[in-house]
Amino acid sequence: MKRRQLIQYASLSSIALFSGIGTNSLAATFNHHQENRLRRLASDLKSVSFDVATIDLNGREIDRRSRQAQFFTTELGDSIPLTMVAIAAGEFEMGSAHLEIDRSTSETPGHRVTVQPFFMSKYPIAQAQWLAVSQLPQVNRALIPDPAHFVGADRPVESVSWLDAVEFCDRLSQHTQRNYRLPSEAEWEYAARAGTTTPFSTGATLTPEFANYGTEFTYGGESPSEYLPTTTNVDRFAPNAFGLNDMHGNVWEWCADCWHETYQGAPRDSQAWIKNGDSDLRSLRGGSWADHPSQLRSASRSAYEADSLNRMIGFRVVCA
């Protein structure tokens, strides 16, 4: 696939963090079957503080605030950690705003979604993490230990299919005795927005200080910069207000949903949307190192064949 080629099938053109919520009340927000598991996880949560900046349409910083997130860490072997960030329950408007620049019909109609709490991996799955899990016992299919085109232990794994990503989740679940899976599109967008309603979690536009993308292109009035035609380490850029890194750019991320051309008939909860979708195609979110910044918007959607590979596509996981 050429760098500027759009991914096929795409139309690419009141929230609280867990901090301050006690273990018992946190567990109570989950359903009965999850409660005991959540209590065990919540009792082990650690906190981290960080700053989050907001920029205007010209890329100028207009606000900076301190945020806090809670997380737990699982060891995958050979001292390889997997950090899972707590994402609180809430509601949000899914889809792009009516006047949002470069919005697509695939992002419409906008609709209110209720999201249940979950944990999401802080970073896209990195190559060191992929290697560790690929060596765990097979569940349904074999995994290549080193599939990535852009090699680096802390770079995101890419060139893995949706089926491969599901196998990764299955092996991780079997290994940890926790339920790991791909995020739904609703969970992904909720986490990417991190309480914002702007095109990006950074505000009105995006600049190279915040993400890895086709930086010779611009979304607003910011200046273009030299393009870096490769992935970057998953911890290179600052997190969003939920404490998640690389939600914009670096690699597209597989979601659990079948592809639907629009949100007509979409569910109002945060479950993966499977019914009446194209099961051969699975949804992608986030944009990549090769894309115009409009493809990195929180609402932007794409899709790809579930059994196909692409050096622009990786994934992250959720635990719920």
PDB file of C-alpha atoms in Angstrom:
ATOM      1  CA  MET A   1       0.000   0.000   0.000  1.00  0.00           C
ATOM      2  CA  LYS A   2       1.383   3.397  -0.948  1.00  0.00           C
ATOM      3  CA  ARG A   3       1.929   5.790   1.920  1.00  0.00           C
ATOM      4  CA  ARG A   4      -0.782   8.246   0.902  1.00  0.00           C
ATOM      5  CA  GLN A   5      -3.264   5.658  -0.266  1.00  0.00           C
ATOM      6  CA  LEU A   6      -6.413   5.615   1.828  1.00  0.00           C
ATOM      7  CA  ILE A   7      -7.203   2.348   3.529  1.00  0.00           C
ATOM      8  CA  GLN A   8      -9.681   0.433   1.420  1.00  0.00           C
ATOM      9  CA  TYR A   9     -13.375   0.457   2.343  1.00  0.00           C
ATOM     10  CA  ALA A  10     -12.951   3.546   4.502  1.00  0.00           C
ATOM     11  CA  SER A  11     -14.658   6.889   4.335  1.00  0.00           C
ATOM     12  CA  LEU A  12     -11.446   8.467   5.510  1.00  0.00           C
ATOM     13  CA  SER A  13     -11.735  12.083   4.765  1.00  0.00           C
ATOM     14  CA  SER A  14     -19.753  14.187  32.970  1.00  0.00           C
ATOM     15  CA  ILE A  15     -16.816  11.735  32.895  1.00  0.00           C
ATOM     16  CA  ALA A  16     -14.757  10.828  35.977  1.00  0.00           C
ATOM     17  CA  LEU A  17     -11.498   8.943  36.303  1.00  0.00           C
ATOM     18  CA  PHE A  18     -11.221   6.117  38.789  1.00  0.00           C
ATOM     19  CA  SER A  19      -9.100   8.355  40.991  1.00  0.00           C
ATOM     20  CA  GLY A  20     -10.958   9.247  44.143  1.00  0.00           C
ATOM     21  CA  ILE A  21     -13.365   6.299  43.828  1.00  0.00           C
ATOM     22  CA  GLY A  22     -13.032   3.688  46.545  1.00  0.00           C
ATOM     23  CA  THR A  23     -12.543   0.025  45.752  1.00  0.00           C
ATOM     24  CA  ASN A  24     -16.029  -0.969  46.887  1.00  0.00           C
ATOM     25  CA  SER A  25     -17.862   1.752  44.952  1.00  0.00           C
ATOM     26  CA  LEU A  26     -15.713   1.065  41.899  1.00  0.00           C
ATOM     27  CA  ALA A  27     -16.619  -2.601  41.978  1.00  0.00           C
ATOM     28  CA  ALA A  28     -20.286  -1.744  42.407  1.00  0.00           C
ATOM     29  CA  THR A  29     -20.340  -0.082  38.987  1.00  0.00           C
ATOM     30  CA  PHE A  30     -19.652  -3.406  37.311  1.00  0.00           C
ATOM     31  CA  ASN A  31     -22.177  -6.181  36.931  1.00  0.00           C
ATOM     32  CA  HIS A  32     -22.417  -9.050  39.378  1.00  0.00           C
ATOM     33  CA  HIS A  33     -20.284 -11.463  37.353  1.00  0.00           C
ATOM     34  CA  GLN A  34     -17.407  -8.983  37.156  1.00  0.00           C
ATOM     35  CA  GLU A  35     -17.526  -7.780  40.739  1.00  0.00           C
ATOM     36  CA  ASN A  36     -15.106 -10.156  42.452  1.00  0.00           C
ATOM     37  CA  ARG A  37     -12.566  -9.895  39.654  1.00  0.00           C
ATOM     38  CA  LEU A  38     -12.791  -6.106  39.695  1.00  0.00           C
ATOM     39  CA  ARG A  39     -12.323  -5.935  43.456  1.00  0.00           C
ATOM     40  CA  ARG A  40      -9.096  -7.874  43.099  1.00  0.00           C
ATOM     41  CA  LEU A  41      -7.904  -5.582  40.308  1.00  0.00           C
ATOM     42  CA  ALA A  42      -9.041  -2.389  42.041  1.00  0.00           C
ATOM     43  CA  SER A  43      -7.204  -3.296  45.227  1.00  0.00           C
ATOM     44  CA  ASP A  44      -3.954  -3.355  43.244  1.00  0.00           C
ATOM     45  CA  LEU A  45      -4.427  -0.128  41.293  1.00  0.00           C
ATOM     46  CA  LYS A  46      -1.631   2.424  41.296  1.00  0.00           C
ATOM     47  CA  SER A  47      -1.922   6.109  40.408  1.00  0.00           C
ATOM     48  CA  VAL A  48       0.063   8.330  38.076  1.00  0.00           C
ATOM     49  CA  SER A  49      -0.161  12.096  37.552  1.00  0.00           C
ATOM     50  CA  PHE A  50       0.624  13.900  34.304  1.00  0.00           C
ATOM     51  CA  ASP A  51      -0.073  17.129  32.436  1.00  0.00           C
ATOM     52  CA  VAL A  52      -2.430  17.424  29.475  1.00  0.00           C
ATOM     53  CA  ALA A  53      -2.221  20.357  27.064  1.00  0.00           C
ATOM     54  CA  THR A  54      -4.968  21.768  24.836  1.00  0.00           C
ATOM     55  CA  ILE A  55      -4.242  23.621  21.586  1.00  0.00           C
ATOM     56  CA  ASP A  56      -6.270  25.929  19.357  1.00  0.00           C
ATOM     57  CA  LEU A  57      -6.813  25.639  15.598  1.00  0.00           C
ATOM     58  CA  ASN A  58      -3.423  27.257  14.960  1.00  0.00           C
ATOM     59  CA  GLY A  59      -1.636  24.747  17.164  1.00  0.00           C
ATOM     60  CA  ARG A  60      -1.012  27.178  20.016  1.00  0.00           C
ATOM     61  CA  GLU A  61      -1.308  25.912  23.583  1.00  0.00           C
ATOM     62  CA  ILE A  62      -4.288  27.496  25.321  1.00  0.00           C
ATOM     63  CA  ASP A  63      -4.579  25.344  28.426  1.00  0.00           C
ATOM     64  CA  ARG A  64      -2.581  22.867  30.511  1.00  0.00           C
ATOM     65  CA  ARG A  65      -3.961  20.862  33.396  1.00  0.00           C
ATOM     66  CA  SER A  66      -2.787  18.135  35.734  1.00  0.00           C
ATOM     67  CA  ARG A  67      -4.591  14.801  35.411  1.00  0.00           C
ATOM     68  CA  GLN A  68      -4.445  11.488  37.215  1.00  0.00           C
ATOM     69  CA  ALA A  69      -5.097   7.938  36.069  1.00  0.00           C
ATOM     70  CA  GLN A  70      -5.132   4.581  37.805  1.00  0.00           C
ATOM     71  CA  PHE A  71      -3.719   1.376  36.409  1.00  0.00           C
ATOM     72  CA  PHE A  72      -2.545  -2.156  37.066  1.00  0.00           C
ATOM     73  CA  THR A  73       0.365  -3.972  35.479  1.00  0.00           C
ATOM     74  CA  THR A  74       0.602  -7.591  34.355  1.00  0.00           C
ATOM     75  CA  GLU A  75       3.958  -9.246  33.700  1.00  0.00           C
ATOM     76  CA  LEU A  76       4.025 -11.121  30.402  1.00  0.00           C
ATOM     77  CA  GLY A  77       7.342 -12.851  31.075  1.00  0.00           C
ATOM     78  CA  ASP A  78      10.985 -11.773  30.764  1.00  0.00           C
ATOM     79  CA  SER A  79      10.095  -8.595  32.703  1.00  0.00           C
ATOM     80  CA  ILE A  80       7.779  -7.398  29.915  1.00  0.00           C
ATOM     81  CA  PRO A  81       4.919  -5.395  31.504  1.00  0.00           C
ATOM     82  CA  LEU A  82       1.424  -4.747  30.170  1.00  0.00           C
ATOM     83  CA  THR A  83      -0.059  -1.608  31.734  1.00  0.00           C
ATOM     84  CA  MET A  84      -3.861  -1.431  31.844  1.00  0.00           C
ATOM     85  CA  VAL A  85      -5.503   1.929  32.587  1.00  0.00           C
ATOM     86  CA  ALA A  86      -8.845   2.197  34.391  1.00  0.00           C
ATOM     87  CA  ILE A  87     -11.554   3.875  32.293  1.00  0.00           C
ATOM     88  CA  ALA A  88     -14.625   4.974  34.249  1.00  0.00           C
ATOM     89  CA  ALA A  89     -18.224   4.519  33.163  1.00  0.00           C
ATOM     90  CA  GLY A  90     -19.925   7.445  31.461  1.00  0.00           C
ATOM     91  CA  GLU A  91     -21.849   8.743  28.469  1.00  0.00           C
ATOM     92  CA  PHE A  92     -20.686  10.555  25.354  1.00  0.00           C
ATOM     93  CA  GLU A  93     -21.812  11.664  21.914  1.00  0.00           C
ATOM     94  CA  MET A  94     -20.366   9.194  19.410  1.00  0.00           C
ATOM     95  CA  GLY A  95     -19.626  10.480  15.917  1.00  0.00           C
ATOM     96  CA  SER A  96     -18.388  13.770  14.505  1.00  0.00           C
ATOM     97  CA  ALA A  97     -19.870  17.196  15.116  1.00  0.00           C
ATOM     98  CA  HIS A  98     -21.971  18.716  12.321  1.00  0.00           C
ATOM     99  CA  LEU A  99     -19.372  21.357  11.399  1.00  0.00           C
ATOM    100  CA  GLU A 100     -16.261  19.264  12.057  1.00  0.00           C
ATOM    101  CA  ILE A 101     -13.662  19.675   9.316  1.00  0.00           C
ATOM    102  CA  ASP A 102     -13.293  16.622   7.032  1.00  0.00           C
ATOM    103  CA  ARG A 103     -16.063  14.662   8.731  1.00  0.00           C
ATOM    104  CA  SER A 104     -17.369  11.612   6.886  1.00  0.00           C
ATOM    105  CA  THR A 105     -20.849  10.145   6.506  1.00  0.00           C
ATOM    106  CA  SER A 106     -19.505   6.989   8.171  1.00  0.00           C
ATOM    107  CA  GLU A 107     -19.323   9.051  11.376  1.00  0.00           C
ATOM    108  CA  THR A 108     -23.046   9.825  11.281  1.00  0.00           C
ATOM    109  CA  PRO A 109     -25.640   9.997  12.658  1.00  0.00           C
ATOM    110  CA  GLY A 110     -24.258  11.128  15.985  1.00  0.00           C
ATOM    111  CA  HIS A 111     -25.764   9.241  18.899  1.00  0.00           C
ATOM    112  CA  ARG A 112     -25.529   9.120  22.673  1.00  0.00           C
ATOM    113  CA  VAL A 113     -23.742   6.038  24.025  1.00  0.00           C
ATOM    114  CA  THR A 114     -23.593   4.711  27.583  1.00  0.00           C
ATOM    115  CA  VAL A 115     -20.233   3.134  28.366  1.00  0.00           C
ATOM    116  CA  GLN A 116     -19.538   0.594  31.085  1.00  0.00           C
ATOM    117  CA  PRO A 117     -16.189   0.780  32.931  1.00  0.00           C
ATOM    118  CA  PHE A 118     -13.242  -1.172  31.588  1.00  0.00           C
ATOM    119  CA  PHE A 119      -9.457  -1.252  31.497  1.00  0.00           C
ATOM    120  CA  MET A 120      -7.546  -0.376  28.329  1.00  0.00           C
ATOM    121  CA  SER A 121      -3.882  -0.923  27.545  1.00  0.00           C
ATOM    122  CA  LYS A 122      -1.996   2.317  28.014  1.00  0.00           C
ATOM    123  CA  TYR A 123      -0.179   1.855  24.718  1.00  0.00           C
ATOM    124  CA  PRO A 124      -0.768   0.011  21.470  1.00  0.00           C
ATOM    125  CA  ILE A 125       0.628  -3.489  21.874  1.00  0.00           C
ATOM    126  CA  ALA A 126       4.387  -3.226  21.420  1.00  0.00           C
ATOM    127  CA  GLN A 127       6.582  -5.763  19.664  1.00  0.00           C
ATOM    128  CA  ALA A 128       8.157  -6.994  22.913  1.00  0.00           C
ATOM    129  CA  GLN A 129       4.673  -7.688  24.294  1.00  0.00           C
ATOM    130  CA  TRP A 130       3.624  -9.425  21.094  1.00  0.00           C
ATOM    131  CA  LEU A 131       6.716 -11.649  21.200  1.00  0.00           C
ATOM    132  CA  ALA A 132       6.039 -12.644  24.819  1.00  0.00           C
ATOM    133  CA  VAL A 133       2.400 -13.562  24.166  1.00  0.00           C
ATOM    134  CA  SER A 134       3.212 -15.318  20.873  1.00  0.00           C
ATOM    135  CA  GLN A 135       5.225 -17.812  22.920  1.00  0.00           C
ATOM    136  CA  LEU A 136       2.247 -18.721  25.115  1.00  0.00           C
ATOM    137  CA  PRO A 137       0.226 -21.862  24.284  1.00  0.00           C
ATOM    138  CA  GLN A 138      -1.838 -21.613  21.110  1.00  0.00           C
ATOM    139  CA  VAL A 139      -5.613 -21.275  21.443  1.00  0.00           C
ATOM    140  CA  ASN A 140      -6.944 -21.223  17.867  1.00  0.00           C
ATOM    141  CA  ARG A 141      -4.191 -20.189  15.466  1.00  0.00           C
ATOM    142  CA  ALA A 142      -0.427 -19.852  15.197  1.00  0.00           C
ATOM    143  CA  LEU A 143       1.228 -16.455  15.634  1.00  0.00           C
ATOM    144  CA  ILE A 144       4.399 -15.224  13.938  1.00  0.00           C
ATOM    145  CA  PRO A 145       6.733 -13.974  16.703  1.00  0.00           C
ATOM    146  CA  ASP A 146       8.165 -11.067  14.691  1.00  0.00           C
ATOM    147  CA  PRO A 147       5.650  -9.834  12.091  1.00  0.00           C
ATOM    148  CA  ALA A 148       6.441  -6.101  12.202  1.00  0.00           C
ATOM    149  CA  HIS A 149       7.884  -4.220   9.238  1.00  0.00           C
ATOM    150  CA  PHE A 150       9.322  -1.430  11.413  1.00  0.00           C
ATOM    151  CA  VAL A 151      11.387  -3.341  13.954  1.00  0.00           C
ATOM    152  CA  GLY A 152      11.789  -2.186  17.552  1.00  0.00           C
ATOM    153  CA  ALA A 153      10.856  -3.725  20.906  1.00  0.00           C
ATOM    154  CA  ASP A 154       8.988  -0.587  22.014  1.00  0.00           C
ATOM    155  CA  ARG A 155       7.451   0.191  18.640  1.00  0.00           C
ATOM    156  CA  PRO A 156       3.883  -0.955  18.026  1.00  0.00           C
ATOM    157  CA  VAL A 157       3.460  -4.360  16.499  1.00  0.00           C
ATOM    158  CA  GLU A 158       1.946  -4.033  13.018  1.00  0.00           C
ATOM    159  CA  SER A 159       1.343  -6.278  10.043  1.00  0.00           C
ATOM    160  CA  VAL A 160      -0.970  -8.414  12.182  1.00  0.00           C
ATOM    161  CA  SER A 161      -4.485  -9.333  11.104  1.00  0.00           C
ATOM    162  CA  TRP A 162      -7.670  -8.929  13.121  1.00  0.00           C
ATOM    163  CA  LEU A 163      -7.658 -12.715  13.543  1.00  0.00           C
ATOM    164  CA  ASP A 164      -4.103 -12.545  14.902  1.00  0.00           C
ATOM    165  CA  ALA A 165      -5.101  -9.805  17.353  1.00  0.00           C
ATOM    166  CA  VAL A 166      -8.008 -11.931  18.600  1.00  0.00           C
ATOM    167  CA  GLU A 167      -5.637 -14.866  19.111  1.00  0.00           C
ATOM    168  CA  PHE A 168      -3.330 -12.577  21.099  1.00  0.00           C
ATOM    169  CA  CYS A 169      -6.263 -11.675  23.355  1.00  0.00           C
ATOM    170  CA  ASP A 170      -7.261 -15.325  23.732  1.00  0.00           C
ATOM    171  CA  ARG A 171      -3.753 -16.370  24.753  1.00  0.00           C
ATOM    172  CA  LEU A 172      -3.456 -13.453  27.152  1.00  0.00           C
ATOM    173  CA  SER A 173      -6.823 -14.327  28.706  1.00  0.00           C
ATOM    174  CA  GLN A 174      -5.820 -17.951  29.138  1.00  0.00           C
ATOM    175  CA  HIS A 175      -2.484 -16.937  30.663  1.00  0.00           C
ATOM    176  CA  THR A 176      -3.870 -14.379  33.133  1.00  0.00           C
ATOM    177  CA  GLN A 177      -7.344 -15.841  33.788  1.00  0.00           C
ATOM    178  CA  ARG A 178      -8.799 -12.424  32.974  1.00  0.00           C
ATOM    179  CA  ASN A 179     -11.012 -11.464  30.050  1.00  0.00           C
ATOM    180  CA  TYR A 180      -8.893  -9.631  27.474  1.00  0.00           C
ATOM    181  CA  ARG A 181     -10.359  -8.665  24.107  1.00  0.00           C
ATOM    182  CA  LEU A 182     -10.308  -6.004  21.426  1.00  0.00           C
ATOM    183  CA  PRO A 183     -12.180  -2.791  22.259  1.00  0.00           C
ATOM    184  CA  SER A 184     -15.507  -1.989  20.691  1.00  0.00           C
ATOM    185  CA  GLU A 185     -15.614   1.105  18.509  1.00  0.00           C
ATOM    186  CA  ALA A 186     -17.668   2.836  21.200  1.00  0.00           C
ATOM    187  CA  GLU A 187     -15.123   2.023  23.903  1.00  0.00           C
ATOM    188  CA  TRP A 188     -12.295   3.124  21.636  1.00  0.00           C
ATOM    189  CA  GLU A 189     -13.825   6.502  20.762  1.00  0.00           C
ATOM    190  CA  TYR A 190     -14.855   7.154  24.361  1.00  0.00           C
ATOM    191  CA  ALA A 191     -11.286   6.459  25.490  1.00  0.00           C
ATOM    192  CA  ALA A 192      -9.752   8.499  22.657  1.00  0.00           C
ATOM    193  CA  ARG A 193     -11.917  11.526  23.393  1.00  0.00           C
ATOM    194  CA  ALA A 194     -11.128  11.330  27.115  1.00  0.00           C
ATOM    195  CA  GLY A 195     -13.933  13.744  27.913  1.00  0.00           C
ATOM    196  CA  THR A 196     -13.409  16.080  24.945  1.00  0.00           C
ATOM    197  CA  THR A 197     -15.835  17.004  22.164  1.00  0.00           C
ATOM    198  CA  THR A 198     -13.202  18.523  19.856  1.00  0.00           C
ATOM    199  CA  PRO A 199     -11.859  16.740  16.743  1.00  0.00           C
ATOM    200  CA  PHE A 200      -8.808  15.579  18.706  1.00  0.00           C
ATOM    201  CA  SER A 201      -8.233  15.002  22.400  1.00  0.00           C
ATOM    202  CA  THR A 202      -5.580  17.717  22.053  1.00  0.00           C
ATOM    203  CA  GLY A 203      -8.212  20.253  20.999  1.00  0.00           C
ATOM    204  CA  ALA A 204      -9.064  21.852  17.661  1.00  0.00           C
ATOM    205  CA  THR A 205      -6.127  20.395  15.730  1.00  0.00           C
ATOM    206  CA  LEU A 206      -3.066  18.166  15.992  1.00  0.00           C
ATOM    207  CA  THR A 207       0.656  18.934  15.737  1.00  0.00           C
ATOM    208  CA  PRO A 208       3.806  16.767  15.533  1.00  0.00           C
ATOM    209  CA  GLU A 209       4.425  17.365  19.247  1.00  0.00           C
ATOM    210  CA  PHE A 210       1.420  15.170  20.028  1.00  0.00           C
ATOM    211  CA  ALA A 211       1.357  12.317  17.499  1.00  0.00           C
ATOM    212  CA  ASN A 212       3.066  10.442  14.672  1.00  0.00           C
ATOM    213  CA  TYR A 213       1.306  11.026  11.329  1.00  0.00           C
ATOM    214  CA  GLY A 214       1.830  12.520   7.879  1.00  0.00           C
ATOM    215  CA  THR A 215       3.132  15.783   9.293  1.00  0.00           C
ATOM    216  CA  GLU A 216       3.669  17.440   5.920  1.00  0.00           C
ATOM    217  CA  PHE A 217      -0.129  17.801   5.946  1.00  0.00           C
ATOM    218  CA  THR A 218      -2.077  20.097   8.264  1.00  0.00           C
ATOM    219  CA  TYR A 219      -5.595  20.051   9.692  1.00  0.00           C
ATOM    220  CA  GLY A 220      -5.885  23.640  10.924  1.00  0.00           C
ATOM    221  CA  GLY A 221      -3.578  26.637  10.888  1.00  0.00           C
ATOM    222  CA  GLU A 222      -0.562  24.841  12.343  1.00  0.00           C
ATOM    223  CA  SER A 223       2.693  24.642  10.394  1.00  0.00           C
ATOM    224  CA  PRO A 224       3.679  21.470   8.508  1.00  0.00           C
ATOM    225  CA  SER A 225       6.924  19.717   9.389  1.00  0.00           C
ATOM    226  CA  GLU A 226       9.265  17.057   8.055  1.00  0.00           C
ATOM    227  CA  TYR A 227       7.530  13.724   7.627  1.00  0.00           C
ATOM    228  CA  LEU A 228       8.858  10.619   9.414  1.00  0.00           C
ATOM    229  CA  PRO A 229       7.828   7.570   7.310  1.00  0.00           C
ATOM    230  CA  THR A 230       7.921   5.006  10.110  1.00  0.00           C
ATOM    231  CA  THR A 231       6.360   4.053  13.420  1.00  0.00           C
ATOM    232  CA  THR A 232       7.729   5.467  16.664  1.00  0.00           C
ATOM    233  CA  ASN A 233       8.059   4.084  20.190  1.00  0.00           C
ATOM    234  CA  VAL A 234       4.661   3.835  21.848  1.00  0.00           C
ATOM    235  CA  ASP A 235       5.699   6.066  24.765  1.00  0.00           C
ATOM    236  CA  ARG A 236       7.132   8.896  22.666  1.00  0.00           C
ATOM    237  CA  PHE A 237       4.108  11.191  22.973  1.00  0.00           C
ATOM    238  CA  ALA A 238       2.217  12.409  26.028  1.00  0.00           C
ATOM    239  CA  PRO A 239      -1.006  10.670  27.130  1.00  0.00           C
ATOM    240  CA  ASN A 240      -4.526  12.019  26.798  1.00  0.00           C
ATOM    241  CA  ALA A 241      -6.619  12.993  29.823  1.00  0.00           C
ATOM    242  CA  PHE A 242      -7.448   9.339  30.531  1.00  0.00           C
ATOM    243  CA  GLY A 243      -3.746   8.441  30.625  1.00  0.00           C
ATOM    244  CA  LEU A 244      -3.678   6.632  27.254  1.00  0.00           C
ATOM    245  CA  ASN A 245      -0.852   7.126  24.759  1.00  0.00           C
ATOM    246  CA  ASP A 246      -0.916   7.003  20.953  1.00  0.00           C
ATOM    247  CA  MET A 247      -4.695   7.111  20.571  1.00  0.00           C
ATOM    248  CA  HIS A 248      -4.006   9.445  17.653  1.00  0.00           C
ATOM    249  CA  GLY A 249      -1.628   8.105  15.006  1.00  0.00           C
ATOM    250  CA  ASN A 250       1.321   5.704  14.871  1.00  0.00           C
ATOM    251  CA  VAL A 251      -0.839   2.712  13.844  1.00  0.00           C
ATOM    252  CA  TRP A 252      -4.493   2.153  13.086  1.00  0.00           C
ATOM    253  CA  GLU A 253      -6.032  -0.056  15.774  1.00  0.00           C
ATOM    254  CA  TRP A 254      -8.306  -3.036  15.255  1.00  0.00           C
ATOM    255  CA  CYS A 255     -11.685  -2.962  16.997  1.00  0.00           C
ATOM    256  CA  ALA A 256     -14.034  -5.876  17.631  1.00  0.00           C
ATOM    257  CA  ASP A 257     -16.900  -4.528  15.492  1.00  0.00           C
ATOM    258  CA  CYS A 258     -17.974  -5.693  12.070  1.00  0.00           C
ATOM    259  CA  TRP A 259     -17.925  -2.843   9.572  1.00  0.00           C
ATOM    260  CA  HIS A 260     -21.059  -0.722   9.126  1.00  0.00           C
ATOM    261  CA  GLU A 261     -21.106   2.095   6.571  1.00  0.00           C
ATOM    262  CA  THR A 262     -22.890   4.492   8.944  1.00  0.00           C
ATOM    263  CA  TYR A 263     -24.223   4.568  12.503  1.00  0.00           C
ATOM    264  CA  GLN A 264     -27.815   4.088  11.378  1.00  0.00           C
ATOM    265  CA  GLY A 265     -29.229   1.536  13.828  1.00  0.00           C
ATOM    266  CA  ALA A 266     -26.108   1.530  16.016  1.00  0.00           C
ATOM    267  CA  PRO A 267     -26.498   0.301  19.611  1.00  0.00           C
ATOM    268  CA  ARG A 268     -26.653   2.854  22.394  1.00  0.00           C
ATOM    269  CA  ASP A 269     -24.448   0.834  24.720  1.00  0.00           C
ATOM    270  CA  SER A 270     -20.733   0.193  24.418  1.00  0.00           C
ATOM    271  CA  GLN A 271     -20.925  -3.373  23.131  1.00  0.00           C
ATOM    272  CA  ALA A 272     -19.254  -4.272  19.836  1.00  0.00           C
ATOM    273  CA  TRP A 273     -21.680  -3.824  16.928  1.00  0.00           C
ATOM    274  CA  ILE A 274     -21.817  -7.143  15.097  1.00  0.00           C
ATOM    275  CA  LYS A 275     -25.420  -7.486  13.876  1.00  0.00           C
ATOM    276  CA  ASN A 276     -26.055  -6.759  10.175  1.00  0.00           C
ATOM    277  CA  GLY A 277     -22.429  -5.780   9.634  1.00  0.00           C
ATOM    278  CA  ASP A 278     -19.873  -7.017   7.117  1.00  0.00           C
ATOM    279  CA  SER A 279     -18.057  -9.739   9.063  1.00  0.00           C
ATOM    280  CA  ASP A 280     -15.267  -9.916   6.471  1.00  0.00           C
ATOM    281  CA  LEU A 281     -14.320  -6.348   7.362  1.00  0.00           C
ATOM    282  CA  ARG A 282     -13.424  -5.161  10.850  1.00  0.00           C
ATOM    283  CA  SER A 283     -13.336  -1.603  12.085  1.00  0.00           C
ATOM    284  CA  LEU A 284     -10.171   0.432  12.534  1.00  0.00           C
ATOM    285  CA  ARG A 285      -9.573   3.554  14.589  1.00  0.00           C
ATOM    286  CA  GLY A 286      -6.894   6.142  15.259  1.00  0.00           C
ATOM    287  CA  GLY A 287      -5.018   6.708  11.998  1.00  0.00           C
ATOM    288  CA  SER A 288      -1.362   5.947  11.365  1.00  0.00           C
ATOM    289  CA  TRP A 289       2.133   7.256  10.702  1.00  0.00           C
ATOM    290  CA  ALA A 290       1.229   7.612   7.013  1.00  0.00           C
ATOM    291  CA  ASP A 291      -2.052   9.502   7.246  1.00  0.00           C
ATOM    292  CA  HIS A 292      -3.392  13.008   6.885  1.00  0.00           C
ATOM    293  CA  PRO A 293      -4.261  14.382  10.348  1.00  0.00           C
ATOM    294  CA  SER A 294      -7.980  14.303   9.505  1.00  0.00           C
ATOM    295  CA  GLN A 295      -7.729  10.505   9.634  1.00  0.00           C
ATOM    296  CA  LEU A 296      -6.527  10.761  13.235  1.00  0.00           C
ATOM    297  CA  ARG A 297      -9.640  12.523  14.534  1.00  0.00           C
ATOM    298  CA  SER A 298     -11.359  10.818  17.459  1.00  0.00           C
ATOM    299  CA  ALA A 299     -14.445  10.174  15.301  1.00  0.00           C
ATOM    300  CA  SER A 300     -12.617   8.978  12.166  1.00  0.00           C
ATOM    301  CA  ARG A 301     -13.353   5.398  11.094  1.00  0.00           C
ATOM    302  CA  SER A 302     -11.938   2.900   8.643  1.00  0.00           C
ATOM    303  CA  ALA A 303     -12.033  -0.841   7.968  1.00  0.00           C
ATOM    304  CA  TYR A 304      -9.915  -3.634   6.552  1.00  0.00           C
ATOM    305  CA  GLU A 305     -10.245  -7.337   5.774  1.00  0.00           C
ATOM    306  CA  ALA A 306     -10.086  -9.354   8.994  1.00  0.00           C
ATOM    307  CA  ASP A 307      -7.532 -11.802   7.596  1.00  0.00           C
ATOM    308  CA  SER A 308      -5.252  -9.214   5.950  1.00  0.00           C
ATOM    309  CA  LEU A 309      -2.005  -7.577   7.069  1.00  0.00           C
ATOM    310  CA  ASN A 310      -0.843  -3.983   6.745  1.00  0.00           C
ATOM    311  CA  ARG A 311       2.175  -2.134   8.111  1.00  0.00           C
ATOM    312  CA  MET A 312      -0.172   0.690   9.138  1.00  0.00           C
ATOM    313  CA  ILE A 313      -2.334  -1.501  11.410  1.00  0.00           C
ATOM    314  CA  GLY A 314      -1.806  -2.656  14.994  1.00  0.00           C
ATOM    315  CA  PHE A 315      -4.081  -2.869  18.037  1.00  0.00           C
ATOM    316  CA  ARG A 316      -4.522  -2.426  21.770  1.00  0.00           C
ATOM    317  CA  VAL A 317      -6.524  -4.501  24.234  1.00  0.00           C
ATOM    318  CA  VAL A 318      -9.153  -4.027  26.909  1.00  0.00           C
ATOM    319  CA  CYS A 319      -9.917  -6.024  30.032  1.00  0.00           C
ATOM    320  CA  ALA A 320     -13.484  -6.110  31.322  1.00  0.00           C
TER     321      ALA A 320
END
